Structure formats: structure tokens, C-alpha cells
XYZ file of C-alpha atoms in Angstrom:
639
model
C 223.958 81.523 3.595
C 221.718 78.854 4.861
C 221.491 78.694 8.709
C 221.013 75.550 10.665
C 217.929 75.251 12.912
C 220.063 75.884 16.024
C 221.658 78.979 14.510
C 218.262 80.285 13.454
C 216.975 80.082 16.999
C 220.072 81.888 18.353
C 219.716 84.769 15.882
C 216.037 85.112 16.734
C 216.854 85.287 20.487
C 219.547 87.945 19.976
C 217.250 90.029 17.812
C 214.494 89.902 20.423
C 216.923 90.918 23.169
C 218.129 93.885 21.142
C 214.575 95.008 20.556
C 213.808 94.840 24.305
C 216.859 96.883 25.146
C 215.997 99.484 22.530
C 212.433 99.669 23.858
C 213.704 100.183 27.471
C 216.050 103.011 26.407
C 213.204 104.708 24.564
C 210.841 104.517 27.562
C 213.428 105.323 30.323
C 216.199 107.496 28.831
C 219.205 107.818 31.191
C 220.634 111.168 32.351
C 224.306 111.791 31.700
C 226.455 114.591 33.079
C 227.883 116.729 30.362
C 231.256 118.307 30.699
C 229.685 121.668 29.881
C 227.571 121.419 32.968
C 230.515 121.276 35.427
C 231.243 124.481 37.294
C 234.906 125.294 37.364
C 234.421 128.308 39.648
C 235.541 126.383 42.709
C 239.308 126.542 43.265
C 241.330 123.637 44.458
C 241.571 123.332 48.230
C 245.090 123.542 49.584
C 246.703 124.548 52.888
C 250.072 124.452 54.616
C 249.237 121.644 57.052
C 251.162 118.393 56.684
C 248.976 115.448 57.567
C 251.536 112.792 56.773
C 252.137 110.298 59.574
C 255.381 108.506 60.316
C 254.728 104.850 59.598
C 256.668 103.851 62.732
C 254.395 105.997 64.845
C 251.375 104.693 63.035
C 252.293 101.110 63.769
C 252.868 101.791 67.500
C 249.660 103.705 68.089
C 247.245 102.706 70.879
C 243.808 101.279 70.094
C 241.316 103.892 69.022
C 239.437 105.654 71.896
C 235.718 105.033 71.858
C 233.773 107.400 74.087
C 231.102 105.813 76.211
C 228.032 107.802 77.370
C 225.600 105.458 79.087
C 222.691 107.855 78.849
C 223.265 108.882 75.189
C 223.349 106.843 72.042
C 225.118 108.018 68.903
C 222.011 109.933 67.861
C 222.735 112.547 70.471
C 226.493 112.308 71.061
C 228.304 114.998 69.144
C 225.308 117.151 68.350
C 224.698 118.843 71.727
C 224.774 122.600 71.027
C 227.440 124.715 72.608
C 226.392 125.943 76.028
C 223.990 123.023 76.613
C 225.079 120.495 79.237
C 224.006 116.862 78.840
C 222.560 115.198 81.951
C 222.929 111.532 82.796
C 220.200 109.496 84.483
C 220.509 109.644 88.303
C 223.721 111.628 88.352
C 223.619 115.068 90.009
C 225.485 117.802 88.209
C 226.754 120.816 90.209
C 226.805 124.118 88.327
C 227.493 127.797 89.018
C 225.000 130.200 87.430
C 225.630 133.936 87.342
C 222.642 136.193 88.168
C 220.782 137.175 85.066
C 221.740 134.115 83.068
C 220.236 130.743 82.187
C 222.064 127.389 82.255
C 220.741 124.998 79.656
C 220.642 121.187 79.974
C 219.445 118.298 77.781
C 218.404 114.811 78.886
C 217.766 111.837 76.665
C 215.955 108.719 77.909
C 218.607 106.032 78.462
C 218.745 103.236 75.936
C 217.297 99.966 77.085
C 214.701 101.693 79.172
C 211.607 99.710 80.130
C 209.199 99.480 77.247
C 211.728 100.654 74.647
C 212.084 97.267 72.937
C 208.346 97.042 72.406
C 208.357 100.299 70.483
C 211.753 100.221 68.770
C 210.665 100.946 65.228
C 210.808 103.817 62.788
C 207.732 105.530 61.487
C 207.367 108.000 58.593
C 205.341 110.416 60.658
C 205.739 113.019 63.456
C 205.721 111.848 67.052
C 204.172 113.296 70.153
C 207.226 113.704 72.308
C 205.685 114.374 75.674
C 202.531 113.776 77.623
C 200.495 116.804 78.377
C 200.209 115.646 81.939
C 202.971 117.083 84.119
C 203.127 117.404 87.871
C 205.259 119.602 90.056
C 206.708 118.186 93.239
C 205.372 118.651 96.706
C 205.101 122.308 97.520
C 206.585 123.511 94.256
C 205.305 126.834 92.984
C 203.654 125.933 89.697
C 203.420 128.457 86.896
C 202.098 126.453 84.001
C 202.860 128.921 81.285
C 202.040 126.470 78.499
C 201.988 122.904 77.349
C 204.638 120.844 75.667
C 204.571 121.074 71.826
C 204.624 118.089 69.555
C 208.052 117.198 68.181
C 208.259 116.673 64.451
C 210.317 114.440 62.207
C 211.360 110.880 61.825
C 212.636 109.439 65.108
C 213.075 106.316 67.078
C 209.867 105.538 68.903
C 209.873 104.224 72.494
C 207.315 103.906 75.252
C 206.695 106.996 77.362
C 208.326 107.103 80.762
C 208.030 109.291 83.788
C 210.925 111.702 84.100
C 211.653 113.173 87.542
C 213.515 116.466 87.728
C 214.892 117.688 91.031
C 217.403 120.324 91.983
C 218.851 121.928 95.098
C 220.314 125.405 95.514
C 223.556 125.032 97.483
C 224.719 128.683 97.415
C 223.288 132.053 96.372
C 224.292 135.739 96.534
C 224.311 137.153 100.037
C 223.554 140.702 101.187
C 226.655 142.844 101.309
C 225.383 144.421 104.532
C 222.586 142.380 106.129
C 221.700 145.256 108.431
C 220.688 147.447 105.456
C 218.420 145.017 103.599
C 215.724 142.651 104.812
C 215.446 140.896 101.487
C 217.085 137.621 100.519
C 218.280 136.594 97.080
C 215.387 135.510 94.839
C 214.742 131.863 94.068
C 215.961 130.124 90.919
C 213.433 129.148 88.249
C 213.263 125.872 86.309
C 212.067 125.886 82.647
C 211.220 122.576 80.976
C 210.543 121.845 77.335
C 210.163 118.695 75.230
C 209.676 120.529 71.923
C 212.334 120.393 69.263
C 211.362 123.960 68.498
C 212.367 125.070 71.981
C 215.742 123.559 72.890
C 216.703 126.553 74.987
C 213.874 127.031 77.493
C 214.115 130.159 79.615
C 212.471 133.499 80.359
C 212.877 134.713 76.759
C 211.633 131.501 75.062
C 208.097 130.849 73.821
C 206.007 130.472 76.941
C 203.597 128.170 75.139
C 206.238 125.524 74.591
C 207.604 125.240 78.127
C 206.543 124.779 81.713
C 207.857 126.968 84.521
C 208.426 126.018 88.176
C 209.960 128.364 90.722
C 212.222 126.841 93.369
C 210.732 126.580 96.882
C 213.192 127.337 99.658
C 216.075 126.232 97.457
C 214.488 123.083 96.014
C 212.366 122.047 93.078
C 210.606 118.796 92.107
C 208.881 118.281 88.750
C 207.726 115.139 86.897
C 206.015 114.341 83.616
C 205.743 111.640 80.968
C 207.757 111.714 77.785
C 209.239 109.518 75.064
C 211.825 111.971 73.716
C 214.533 114.429 74.593
C 213.989 116.820 77.560
C 215.362 120.359 77.516
C 215.892 122.224 80.757
C 216.860 125.744 81.689
C 217.698 126.969 85.166
C 217.404 130.712 85.357
C 219.182 132.814 87.959
C 217.398 136.149 88.326
C 219.218 139.457 88.547
C 220.029 140.753 92.020
C 220.520 144.331 93.132
C 223.791 145.992 94.082
C 223.037 145.298 97.722
C 224.030 141.629 97.093
C 227.424 140.167 96.501
C 228.599 139.023 93.049
C 228.663 135.444 94.259
C 226.971 133.169 91.737
C 224.176 130.715 92.446
C 225.366 127.134 92.911
C 222.848 124.438 92.038
C 222.761 120.641 91.722
C 220.439 119.386 88.993
C 219.358 115.754 88.612
C 217.088 113.996 86.146
C 215.992 110.444 87.003
C 213.701 107.828 85.488
C 213.399 106.058 88.851
C 212.161 108.765 91.199
C 213.109 112.099 92.733
C 216.847 112.190 93.548
C 216.309 115.167 95.850
C 212.995 115.629 97.585
C 211.316 117.563 100.338
C 208.124 117.436 102.353
C 206.206 120.584 103.160
C 203.132 119.065 104.818
C 201.356 121.021 107.525
C 202.496 118.697 110.286
C 206.198 118.721 111.013
C 207.940 115.361 111.220
C 210.057 116.482 114.141
C 208.707 117.098 117.646
C 210.210 119.550 120.091
C 210.105 117.818 123.441
C 211.662 120.515 125.674
C 214.657 122.774 126.132
C 216.742 124.598 128.725
C 218.913 127.702 128.443
C 221.650 125.973 126.358
C 220.111 122.797 124.919
C 217.049 121.253 123.327
C 215.601 117.761 122.962
C 213.833 116.837 119.762
C 212.388 113.469 118.685
C 210.853 111.858 115.607
C 207.492 110.185 115.374
C 207.348 106.402 115.619
C 209.550 104.839 112.903
C 207.275 101.820 112.691
C 203.865 100.670 113.812
C 204.947 97.074 113.983
C 205.340 95.311 117.309
C 207.477 92.530 115.789
C 210.464 92.209 118.196
C 212.879 91.329 115.378
C 211.857 94.325 113.321
C 212.097 96.601 116.316
C 215.529 95.294 117.118
C 216.722 95.971 113.607
C 215.300 99.513 113.657
C 216.909 100.263 116.991
C 220.344 99.602 115.401
C 219.766 102.340 112.835
C 219.842 106.101 112.943
C 217.998 106.961 109.695
C 217.799 110.751 110.135
C 220.163 113.704 110.342
C 219.214 117.053 111.845
C 220.173 120.642 111.249
C 219.646 123.487 113.755
C 219.866 127.182 113.044
C 219.184 130.385 114.926
C 216.219 132.197 113.388
C 217.949 135.617 113.621
C 220.751 134.354 111.356
C 219.758 134.553 107.650
C 222.257 132.095 106.270
C 219.678 129.409 105.474
C 216.890 131.769 104.346
C 215.705 130.462 101.009
C 217.517 127.127 101.484
C 215.324 125.354 104.066
C 214.359 122.545 101.633
C 217.824 122.114 100.096
C 219.957 119.436 101.629
C 223.232 120.758 100.276
C 222.228 124.295 101.291
C 221.607 123.194 104.880
C 224.703 121.063 104.883
C 226.850 124.067 103.972
C 225.207 126.829 105.941
C 223.276 125.475 108.994
C 224.963 126.424 112.235
C 224.701 122.951 113.808
C 224.447 119.672 111.930
C 223.910 116.171 113.302
C 225.239 114.246 110.255
C 227.217 111.092 109.764
C 230.311 112.560 108.185
C 232.762 115.409 108.713
C 230.015 117.836 109.748
C 229.229 115.687 112.806
C 229.594 117.712 115.991
C 229.890 116.990 119.728
C 227.179 119.585 120.238
C 224.608 117.002 119.154
C 223.961 113.547 120.597
C 221.625 111.346 118.660
C 220.347 107.854 119.372
C 217.378 105.574 119.334
C 214.728 105.347 122.042
C 211.338 103.768 122.687
C 210.265 106.490 125.063
C 206.867 107.945 124.215
C 203.828 106.637 122.321
C 203.421 102.927 122.016
C 206.883 102.131 123.311
C 207.977 102.075 119.646
C 211.295 103.028 118.058
C 212.092 106.683 117.548
C 215.236 108.732 116.976
C 216.050 111.538 119.374
C 218.412 114.499 119.130
C 219.899 116.313 122.122
C 221.438 119.694 121.286
C 223.866 121.633 123.502
C 225.811 124.886 123.060
C 222.735 126.952 122.039
C 222.107 130.570 122.913
C 219.739 131.349 125.777
C 216.329 132.980 125.121
C 216.707 132.261 121.388
C 214.446 130.791 118.720
C 215.766 128.110 116.406
C 214.771 126.035 113.397
C 215.164 122.283 113.715
C 215.162 120.621 110.267
C 214.965 116.864 109.967
C 216.458 115.201 106.896
C 217.570 111.897 105.396
C 220.942 111.886 103.802
C 220.421 108.861 101.510
C 223.652 107.166 102.542
C 221.901 104.162 104.076
C 218.627 104.102 102.247
C 219.356 100.850 100.453
C 217.848 102.050 97.231
C 218.244 100.044 94.038
C 220.257 102.646 92.139
C 223.901 101.890 91.575
C 225.008 105.469 91.190
C 227.104 106.509 94.190
C 229.501 109.097 92.772
C 227.809 112.258 93.965
C 228.514 114.100 97.187
C 224.841 113.861 98.118
C 223.476 110.432 97.311
C 220.045 109.634 95.944
C 217.455 109.536 98.679
C 218.134 112.893 100.371
C 214.883 114.187 101.724
C 214.273 117.325 103.769
C 211.257 117.750 106.046
C 209.376 120.825 107.213
C 211.133 122.845 109.879
C 210.167 122.666 113.532
C 210.555 125.834 115.618
C 211.874 125.661 119.183
C 213.211 128.110 121.708
C 215.615 127.999 124.568
C 214.973 129.200 128.089
C 216.458 132.222 129.844
C 219.976 132.342 131.249
C 218.826 132.060 134.902
C 219.954 128.447 134.660
C 217.330 127.074 137.038
C 215.718 124.699 134.473
C 217.846 121.907 132.995
C 217.108 119.016 130.616
C 217.434 115.447 131.893
C 217.075 112.394 129.652
C 217.718 108.638 129.710
C 216.773 108.057 133.325
C 217.063 104.399 134.372
C 213.932 104.139 136.551
C 211.663 106.931 135.285
C 212.487 106.007 131.702
C 209.577 107.986 130.252
C 210.842 111.269 131.677
C 212.697 113.621 129.338
C 212.227 117.327 129.974
C 213.521 120.274 131.972
C 213.494 120.017 135.725
C 214.182 122.526 138.516
C 217.946 122.956 138.627
C 220.898 125.035 139.849
C 224.185 125.365 137.972
C 225.983 125.052 141.310
C 224.511 121.614 141.951
C 226.362 119.743 139.226
C 226.024 118.480 135.661
C 222.912 117.050 134.073
C 223.898 113.471 134.846
C 224.143 114.178 138.573
C 220.888 116.104 138.429
C 219.104 113.252 136.638
C 220.419 110.729 139.220
C 219.099 112.839 142.078
C 215.523 112.898 140.749
C 215.553 109.274 139.531
C 216.866 107.951 142.896
C 214.274 109.942 144.777
C 211.411 108.464 142.678
C 212.835 104.935 142.946
C 212.985 105.078 146.748
C 209.362 106.271 146.906
C 208.260 103.464 144.569
C 209.907 100.878 146.832
C 207.510 101.865 149.643
C 204.531 101.498 147.267
C 205.696 98.000 146.261
C 205.535 96.964 149.921
C 201.912 98.096 150.129
C 200.976 96.435 146.862
C 202.526 93.139 148.013
C 199.714 92.950 150.633
C 197.133 92.713 147.847
C 196.202 89.159 146.654
C 197.246 89.814 143.093
C 197.391 86.095 142.143
C 194.046 85.173 143.628
C 191.308 83.606 141.446
C 189.450 86.120 139.326
C 186.401 85.852 141.562
C 188.508 87.064 144.516
C 190.471 89.879 142.802
C 189.793 93.533 143.483
C 188.777 94.115 139.840
C 187.643 92.085 136.852
C 189.176 94.526 134.353
C 192.343 95.706 136.158
C 195.174 93.848 137.911
C 198.211 94.639 140.007
C 200.347 95.129 136.927
C 197.998 97.909 135.779
C 198.134 99.469 139.239
C 201.958 99.353 139.358
C 202.279 100.951 135.907
C 199.792 103.721 136.769
C 201.517 104.493 140.060
C 204.989 104.626 138.441
C 203.895 107.103 135.785
C 202.135 109.262 138.405
C 205.042 109.073 140.812
C 207.740 109.960 138.209
C 205.801 113.004 137.002
C 205.104 114.248 140.530
C 208.526 113.521 141.969
C 210.204 115.118 138.905
C 208.369 118.377 138.187
C 208.530 119.936 134.707
C 210.204 123.309 134.881
C 209.501 126.438 132.866
C 210.998 129.936 132.875
C 209.537 132.250 135.507
C 209.118 134.826 132.697
C 206.721 132.484 130.875
C 203.247 134.064 131.141
C 201.165 131.046 130.119
C 198.116 130.991 132.492
C 198.277 127.230 133.160
C 201.766 127.400 134.688
C 202.180 127.404 138.485
C 204.767 129.828 140.028
C 207.084 128.044 142.554
C 209.667 129.184 145.140
C 208.966 132.868 144.476
C 210.488 134.111 147.759
C 213.828 132.337 147.176
C 216.792 133.798 145.236
C 217.742 132.783 141.704
C 220.959 130.780 141.374
C 222.816 134.019 140.482
C 221.574 135.663 143.703
C 218.873 137.913 142.126
C 215.354 138.052 143.629
C 211.943 138.959 142.329
C 210.960 142.579 142.841
C 208.463 143.545 145.529
C 205.677 144.325 143.032
C 205.854 140.839 141.514
C 205.839 139.235 144.952
C 202.868 141.300 146.050
C 200.848 140.021 143.057
C 200.994 136.399 144.270
C 199.545 134.726 147.375
C 201.846 134.051 150.263
C 201.074 130.303 150.306
C 203.239 127.191 150.112
C 202.038 126.472 146.598
C 203.817 129.726 145.522
C 206.669 130.084 148.009
C 208.085 126.556 147.774
C 208.822 123.908 145.136
C 206.496 120.972 144.756
C 208.681 118.697 146.852
C 210.593 119.982 149.885
C 213.764 118.073 148.978
C 214.086 120.155 145.811
C 214.476 123.345 147.867
C 216.695 121.610 150.414
C 219.126 120.087 147.929
C 218.799 121.735 144.502
C 217.693 125.277 145.513
C 216.481 126.321 142.055
C 214.873 129.645 143.050
C 211.825 131.147 141.303
C 210.496 129.017 138.457
C 207.194 127.859 137.056
C 205.900 124.319 136.859
C 203.856 122.654 134.140
C 201.496 120.802 136.430
C 200.699 117.110 136.010
C 197.563 116.215 134.086
C 194.563 115.283 136.198
C 193.892 112.124 134.109
C 196.618 110.180 135.887
C 195.036 110.567 139.314
C 191.753 109.195 137.905
C 193.673 106.395 136.161
C 195.464 105.558 139.384
C 192.203 105.269 141.318
C 190.644 103.116 138.588
C 193.686 100.781 138.386
C 194.529 100.172 142.056
C 192.553 98.473 144.872
C 190.532 100.625 147.216
C 192.569 99.374 150.117
C 195.445 101.607 149.037
C 193.078 104.606 149.592
C 194.038 106.681 146.612
C 191.797 109.672 145.934
C 191.649 112.584 143.525
C 190.385 116.178 143.910
C 187.817 117.405 141.434
C 188.402 120.467 139.169
C 187.626 123.704 140.937
C 187.577 121.664 144.161
C 189.844 121.829 147.196
C 193.326 120.581 146.404
C 193.045 120.793 142.632
C 194.477 124.250 141.905
C 198.226 124.315 142.178
C 198.472 120.530 141.958
C 196.715 119.506 138.763
C 195.849 120.857 135.319
C 193.560 119.694 132.533
C 194.922 118.776 129.102
C 193.641 121.120 126.379
C 194.988 120.058 122.951
C 193.483 123.146 121.279
C 195.930 125.320 123.247
C 198.897 123.025 123.234
C 200.676 121.263 126.099
C 198.794 122.589 129.119
C 199.805 119.803 131.558
C 202.570 117.314 131.900
C 202.562 113.550 131.393
C 205.236 110.949 130.553
C 206.325 111.204 126.928
C 204.647 114.536 126.377
C 205.998 117.048 123.863
C 206.381 120.728 124.616
C 205.798 122.124 121.163
C 202.114 123.077 120.570
C 201.766 123.358 116.774
C 204.004 120.567 115.577
C 203.242 118.603 118.684
C 199.488 118.911 118.586
C 199.138 115.737 116.608
C 201.945 114.140 118.620
C 200.446 115.157 121.945
C 197.086 113.718 121.014
C 198.659 110.488 119.856
C 200.845 110.246 122.858
C 197.976 110.893 125.191
C 195.909 108.143 123.545
C 198.657 105.599 123.424
C 200.020 106.141 126.876
C 197.054 105.308 129.025
C 198.605 106.410 132.294
C 198.763 110.189 132.507
C 200.298 112.344 135.160
C 198.348 114.070 137.949
C 198.267 114.609 141.693
C 200.825 115.575 144.277
C 203.227 113.348 146.190
C 202.735 112.920 149.901
C 205.942 112.411 151.822
């Protein structure tokens, strides 16, 4: 049959296509499953469960539940191993841990973290999950048992971030009989790993793939850089039979913003012990600002940024918990907090008394035991810190910070030294003064001393009014001092002399001056003959500094922390010679028994307005206060 030209071309095209298909099948033969290859050894799966659903019920069902985990994407949800607790960014998780066991946690960097978008890509190679630089928090006991291993596999890459781990021990096993053991329950231990090969860090895991940090007084802080999952283990060590079976209770937090719980164990305490009496104590913070801006000062004076815990040193309830906010909150004997633990035994408020006339927060304790030593622990509860985190669901909010403890002690139960504060005229005075329980309360006592000083100052003002204070500079008594300087120097001197600082008679410090030794104590007791024979029979020993104290208060035997000699010199330098002020020299007539020199290397060896009683924590404070308050106390009052 003869084909047309068009048909010839069609046949040629079909033949060429068939040849190409045949060539492809020869070069790339396909694989087919043969029936003989199928394994019929597997039985059919059947059970007795009926999964049929009533169509009516199906049509009335609620919308499907979709779980939401802000810190975890679907790459982690659903594959957390049993016994491992996921942690969410900036959310504390309370947990009980039995002694001898390890509680495991896992933390994944939250999606949308800074820098994640720049690195959101997949790579067909292993990633370094964590930086080899890791830092433990302030004061943490570091036991770097190894470095983080490299994670392997294909994963989502994101920029490294700093992860901050912090935890507080809230409870721990207690001795069954405290009188039979001097030991306290051991500290918890934190194990941290970023290696996929060590997802259960702990005492039995590979030490080369984890870092180890022991809790310090119930707290731990640890930070490092990572771009992957973080695995944590908190290990509770075994305890002996001498302890109760009570578990450890801990709060663990991981944050990408900063430490949720923190503490400060610097050498200098942030709290100053000013003074105490037999039942109370006065403590104060350092300056809360260095600014002299009136608006800023006014705003600060409206706040009370700190809380305070006090605890008798003989009671072991807070041993091992001194840097744990929740531990102190639960176990400290006295708490000055802003919530249900607030107590009438503590009065707190703002004051400018002391160095620089700048804002500070003070705490006045009452109801303490006499002749006892206490811890005073300053803290911030984080409730009013104004931080940028939105999380506010935990009992203890982000921003809690605990400071190093300050030690203080109360005086004996003789009751002849009592704290006075917030005087209206002598507003820089806040310490114990000669007292008598039969005289009245502290308010009446403070008014007696304050009124006495105010009346004496009125006489001085009459003398100062005779000085031409407003005369031209060429006619003034001094080119560098004026009448304002003189009045300030005299007021500070007068208040410290008219209001002596009282110490226990049993205090053996060599710089203290015995007073009123021949008089009875408020309870009627007297010093024994041997003690009296060891002291001179002079007015400096047999009477108080001011006669009116013995006439009205009748405190009995006590010792006085003498005024510093600097104020007398300052008074002479600041006032005109016509007022005839003069000062005795050290080791000269009139110095002993009336003045003392300030020796910061020993502690508080003399008294001046705004001075602090505590030597070690107050050494820095005493030096600062002495430099910032130019008028120091010295001399004796002539009446």
C-alpha cells in the first residue's frame, strides 16, 4: 500500500518513539515485586475493640484540641522521654526530689528567639550544640567535670543564645534529733548537658559530657551559650538515718533573659547593723542612689524595694538555705515582706539619715531574744522590679535576689539601753541610749532626749545671733566657713553629747567608758564590790554623762561609746572665736572619759551621727559615713 507523505512522516515518528522507549527499558530496567517474594508469615491483625462512632455523636463533637506549648515546637512535643520534665522559658517549676534520686529536665530554646530567623536553615552536617564557654553564678561551687559534646545529626540551625539556669532549695530533710547531730542535709547538685548522647545528666552519666555545679546555701546560678536543647539533672544526695524522710523541694528556672533567682555573696554585706537593745535591732541599707535630683529622690522615698529576714543563729532551720529566697520565706523566724508573712515585729520605711542625706531603707525589729546573735538577710522579692518579662504566674516572681547575711546581736536583759529612732530635732540620731523600763516606752524616751537637746540648742542660737553672719565677706569671721556651717557643726556635736550612746556594762571593749557604776540596775541589782574596786571613784565613772539622765531616767550601770574627737575640732574650725569653743588634746586633761578617736581598723570605736555599730559589715559604711558627714561628734556638754 502506498502511503501519503503525511502518513509516511507519522509512521517514522512512531517508529522512532518506540525505539527510544525500548532503549530506555534496556538501560534502566524497572524492578517489580513478585508474588513469590511476599511473606505470608504475618497474621492478620484483629482485636475485640469496636472503634465505630455514632454519626450523631460525630456530628456534635467539639473542635479538635490543639495543645499549645510556647517554649516547644512540634519537633520536641511528644518525644520527651518518660521521667524528663520540660521547662518553659522564665517559668519556675517546683519539684520534690527524694534523697538518692535525680530529677531530669529538658529545655529547648523558644521559637522566635533573637537571631533565629537569620539562621533558620537546614544543613546536611552535624552542628555544635553548645559553646564551650560556661560560667557559674556568683559564689557557685564549680566542678567542671567536662565540656559539652558536639550534637550530631540534621537539625534546625539558630544563633547561639545565653541560657541562664537558676534554682532555689525551698525544703530539705531535717535532723530527727538536732541535739544528736551537728550536720545539716547536704546540698543539691546541678548537672547540665547539651549533648544528645547525654540526655540524662547526673552522677552516673559520662562526666566528660556534662558540667557539675553544687548548690551554695540552697541556691545555684549557671549560664552558658547554646543553640540547641539543654538537658538538666538535679541530684538529691542520700542522707543518713539521722535525718527525716522528708524530700528536697526545689524550684528550677531556665531563662534566656537573665537569672530568675540570684544571690550576691560579695565580701561586703549590703545591710548595715546600726545598733540594738535587749529586744530589738535597727538595720539599714546603703544609699539607694547617688543622685541628688530632688524628683528622683522623691520617687525613691515612695518605694520600699527590699524585704528582710531575721533568724536566731542557734536555730538551724535556715542552715543551708541562706541564699534561697523561698527557703528563707518558709523557714526564717521573722520576715519583713509585703504579703502574708508581714509581721508587726518589723517596721520598715525610708529615711535619709546617714551618709550624704540620701535615700535608704531601714528596718526596726522588736520581739527578739536578749543576749542573742542573729542573721539579718536582705532580699528583693521581685514583685515591684518592673522587669520586662510578662511571666507572673509563679509564687516567687522573677527578680528575687538574696544578699549576704549580716550578723547582729542583742544586748543583755538589764533593760538599761533602749533604741530610739526618728527623732524630730536630732534627726541623725538612731541608736541605743541610757534607759529604764520603768520610765516609759521608746517614744517617751526619745522625746525626753530630743527635747533636752532642742532646749540647749535654743541657747546657742541666741549666742550665734550676736555674730554678724550677713556682713560683707571682708568683715566675716572666716573666708571659708559661715554661720550655717557653725550651726550644723554645733547641732551634730550637741545631739551626740546630749544623747549618749549606750552599751551593755558587760561589754569589755577597751574604748567604752563605764558610767553610773555605783547606782543600781533597773531591776535593783548592783555591781559587786570587786568590780567597783577596780574602777576610780570619780564622776566620770559614778555618774552618767549628763546629770539629768541620772535624775530622770536612772539607768544604772552602763557603758558609753564616747563621741569622736573630730567633732570638737570641726566645731572650733566652723564657729567664730567669740563663742570660745575649745577642745582638749589626746592624752591631755579633759580628753579621757569625754572623747575617743575613730579607728576604722577596729570598728566603731567612737560615736557620731549616722554611725553604724557593726564593725565588719559596717567598716566600709563607717568610712563612707565619716567622709560624707563632715561634722563628727566629740566633747562634753556644759550645763
